[in-house]
């Protein structure tokens, strides 16, 4: 499966600049495919504006926020805040990918299109949360200021291949997190909104996944190492959110996102599509990375099974108390 370019050299001589140039045609093809299947949508059409009313401030009739004012469940509220704050750091994400991929040609067109589409997600989520009074608006703004003031630096900014590999998994992880948040929210309006966002995230995943497939054909050893590194060290871009660890634990218990979901619904689908464990013709470094990836996935599956058992036991205890 090792393919080399007659004018760009063997896989051992690939640099980020050479890979960016070699993948430009694939980016253009994927961009054109994306634009054909992506559907524009209006964020304001997904917001229950009639539920909205004034908050305290310049309005004399402002009503203070209270949990009882919203249909959203507690786990839904926690996940919505994490998901929105993650979307809020879009300026930093744009800077990261624009610096890596460039602003010219097909790469640049994709960077700007992706940014524009992602911008809708933050708009509609914040409008929904405020109109439906799903969260404390003062705390939400305080969290936003704190999170965005810290900025964002990708763990994979040192390498274009690592960055492509990361977003192939991260976009799917985001899709799954949004979709499960909708299911757990307790509000059909919220569920429909997040389903719309998840559709975008899935298309973004397909773009990067197909790009990663092309990278495997060009530089299989380097791409295998990048995938290994990204999978083993994966963490969501919202990890810098205030209180993220506690929120992530609650989301795991609430079955919005946990180890089992990460293994079964995020890592495995992408790895299976790419047939990563079936790629042959690898050199020593690629083979080592492939073996280590397989071992890690086996270990993660075992850890996920332990988590499943603990979660089932917890549910049983809670059911017993209610009974």
mmCIF file of N, CA and C in Angstrom, residues 231-232 234 257-268 271 292-308:
data_model
loop_
_atom_site.group_PDB
_atom_site.id
_atom_site.type_symbol
_atom_site.label_atom_id
_atom_site.label_comp_id
_atom_site.label_asym_id
_atom_site.label_seq_id
_atom_site.Cartn_x
_atom_site.Cartn_y
_atom_site.Cartn_z
ATOM 1 N N UNK A 231 -4.241 8.723 18.950
ATOM 2 C CA UNK A 231 -5.177 7.840 19.653
ATOM 3 C C UNK A 231 -4.739 7.631 21.099
ATOM 4 N N UNK A 232 -3.466 7.399 21.299
ATOM 5 C CA UNK A 232 -2.959 7.118 22.649
ATOM 6 C C UNK A 232 -3.077 8.347 23.552
ATOM 7 N N UNK A 234 -5.127 11.063 23.070
ATOM 8 C CA UNK A 234 -6.294 11.868 22.702
ATOM 9 C C UNK A 234 -6.939 12.538 23.915
ATOM 10 N N UNK A 257 -20.629 10.907 27.195
ATOM 11 C CA UNK A 257 -19.332 10.548 26.601
ATOM 12 C C UNK A 257 -18.489 9.863 27.666
ATOM 13 N N UNK A 258 -18.083 8.641 27.383
ATOM 14 C CA UNK A 258 -17.237 7.896 28.317
ATOM 15 C C UNK A 258 -16.308 6.962 27.539
ATOM 16 N N UNK A 259 -15.559 6.152 28.262
ATOM 17 C CA UNK A 259 -14.570 5.287 27.609
ATOM 18 C C UNK A 259 -15.191 4.320 26.615
ATOM 19 N N UNK A 260 -16.331 3.746 26.967
ATOM 20 C CA UNK A 260 -16.978 2.796 26.066
ATOM 21 C C UNK A 260 -17.428 3.489 24.785
ATOM 22 N N UNK A 261 -18.019 4.665 24.942
ATOM 23 C CA UNK A 261 -18.448 5.438 23.776
ATOM 24 C C UNK A 261 -17.239 5.848 22.941
ATOM 25 N N UNK A 262 -16.180 6.288 23.600
ATOM 26 C CA UNK A 262 -14.961 6.708 22.902
ATOM 27 C C UNK A 262 -14.373 5.555 22.085
ATOM 28 N N UNK A 263 -14.326 4.374 22.679
ATOM 29 C CA UNK A 263 -13.766 3.207 21.994
ATOM 30 C C UNK A 263 -14.664 2.739 20.856
ATOM 31 N N UNK A 264 -15.952 2.544 21.159
ATOM 32 C CA UNK A 264 -16.870 1.912 20.196
ATOM 33 C C UNK A 264 -17.373 2.851 19.114
ATOM 34 N N UNK A 265 -17.633 4.108 19.487
ATOM 35 C CA UNK A 265 -18.334 5.009 18.571
ATOM 36 C C UNK A 265 -17.441 6.058 17.924
ATOM 37 N N UNK A 266 -16.204 6.186 18.419
ATOM 38 C CA UNK A 266 -15.306 7.204 17.869
ATOM 39 C C UNK A 266 -14.051 6.570 17.257
ATOM 40 N N UNK A 267 -13.259 5.893 18.076
ATOM 41 C CA UNK A 267 -12.001 5.348 17.569
ATOM 42 C C UNK A 267 -12.213 4.210 16.576
ATOM 43 N N UNK A 268 -13.012 3.232 16.966
ATOM 44 C CA UNK A 268 -13.175 2.046 16.123
ATOM 45 C C UNK A 268 -13.745 2.349 14.741
ATOM 46 N N UNK A 271 -10.907 3.847 12.580
ATOM 47 C CA UNK A 271 -9.843 2.865 12.345
ATOM 48 C C UNK A 271 -10.311 1.766 11.406
ATOM 49 N N UNK A 292 1.661 -1.097 18.429
ATOM 50 C CA UNK A 292 1.350 -0.351 19.654
ATOM 51 C C UNK A 292 -0.088 0.159 19.646
ATOM 52 N N UNK A 293 -0.584 0.530 18.482
ATOM 53 C CA UNK A 293 -1.968 0.972 18.363
ATOM 54 C C UNK A 293 -2.921 -0.173 18.690
ATOM 55 N N UNK A 294 -2.632 -1.351 18.165
ATOM 56 C CA UNK A 294 -3.464 -2.509 18.454
ATOM 57 C C UNK A 294 -3.475 -2.851 19.933
ATOM 58 N N UNK A 295 -2.317 -2.784 20.567
ATOM 59 C CA UNK A 295 -2.225 -3.072 21.994
ATOM 60 C C UNK A 295 -2.995 -2.047 22.806
ATOM 61 N N UNK A 296 -2.893 -0.777 22.407
ATOM 62 C CA UNK A 296 -3.606 0.269 23.132
ATOM 63 C C UNK A 296 -5.111 0.074 23.029
ATOM 64 N N UNK A 297 -5.597 -0.221 21.827
ATOM 65 C CA UNK A 297 -7.032 -0.405 21.639
ATOM 66 C C UNK A 297 -7.545 -1.585 22.468
ATOM 67 N N UNK A 298 -6.752 -2.647 22.547
ATOM 68 C CA UNK A 298 -7.135 -3.783 23.383
ATOM 69 C C UNK A 298 -7.215 -3.390 24.849
ATOM 70 N N UNK A 299 -6.251 -2.614 25.299
ATOM 71 C CA UNK A 299 -6.249 -2.153 26.684
ATOM 72 C C UNK A 299 -7.398 -1.212 26.973
ATOM 73 N N UNK A 300 -7.705 -0.330 26.017
ATOM 74 C CA UNK A 300 -8.811 0.598 26.200
ATOM 75 C C UNK A 300 -10.138 -0.141 26.273
ATOM 76 N N UNK A 301 -10.288 -1.176 25.451
ATOM 77 C CA UNK A 301 -11.504 -1.973 25.474
ATOM 78 C C UNK A 301 -11.680 -2.641 26.839
ATOM 79 N N UNK A 302 -10.584 -3.144 27.394
ATOM 80 C CA UNK A 302 -10.643 -3.781 28.711
ATOM 81 C C UNK A 302 -11.012 -2.764 29.787
ATOM 82 N N UNK A 303 -10.426 -1.568 29.722
ATOM 83 C CA UNK A 303 -10.756 -0.521 30.687
ATOM 84 C C UNK A 303 -12.213 -0.087 30.548
ATOM 85 N N UNK A 304 -12.677 -0.017 29.297
ATOM 86 C CA UNK A 304 -14.068 0.363 29.056
ATOM 87 C C UNK A 304 -15.014 -0.685 29.638
ATOM 88 N N UNK A 305 -14.631 -1.953 29.567
ATOM 89 C CA UNK A 305 -15.465 -3.017 30.138
ATOM 90 C C UNK A 305 -15.562 -2.878 31.653
ATOM 91 N N UNK A 306 -14.458 -2.513 32.289
ATOM 92 C CA UNK A 306 -14.471 -2.281 33.734
ATOM 93 C C UNK A 306 -15.391 -1.107 34.074
ATOM 94 N N UNK A 307 -15.312 -0.061 33.249
ATOM 95 C CA UNK A 307 -16.191 1.094 33.473
ATOM 96 C C UNK A 307 -17.654 0.688 33.312
ATOM 97 N N UNK A 308 -17.932 -0.116 32.291
ATOM 98 C CA UNK A 308 -19.302 -0.595 32.060
ATOM 99 C C UNK A 308 -19.842 -1.327 33.291
#
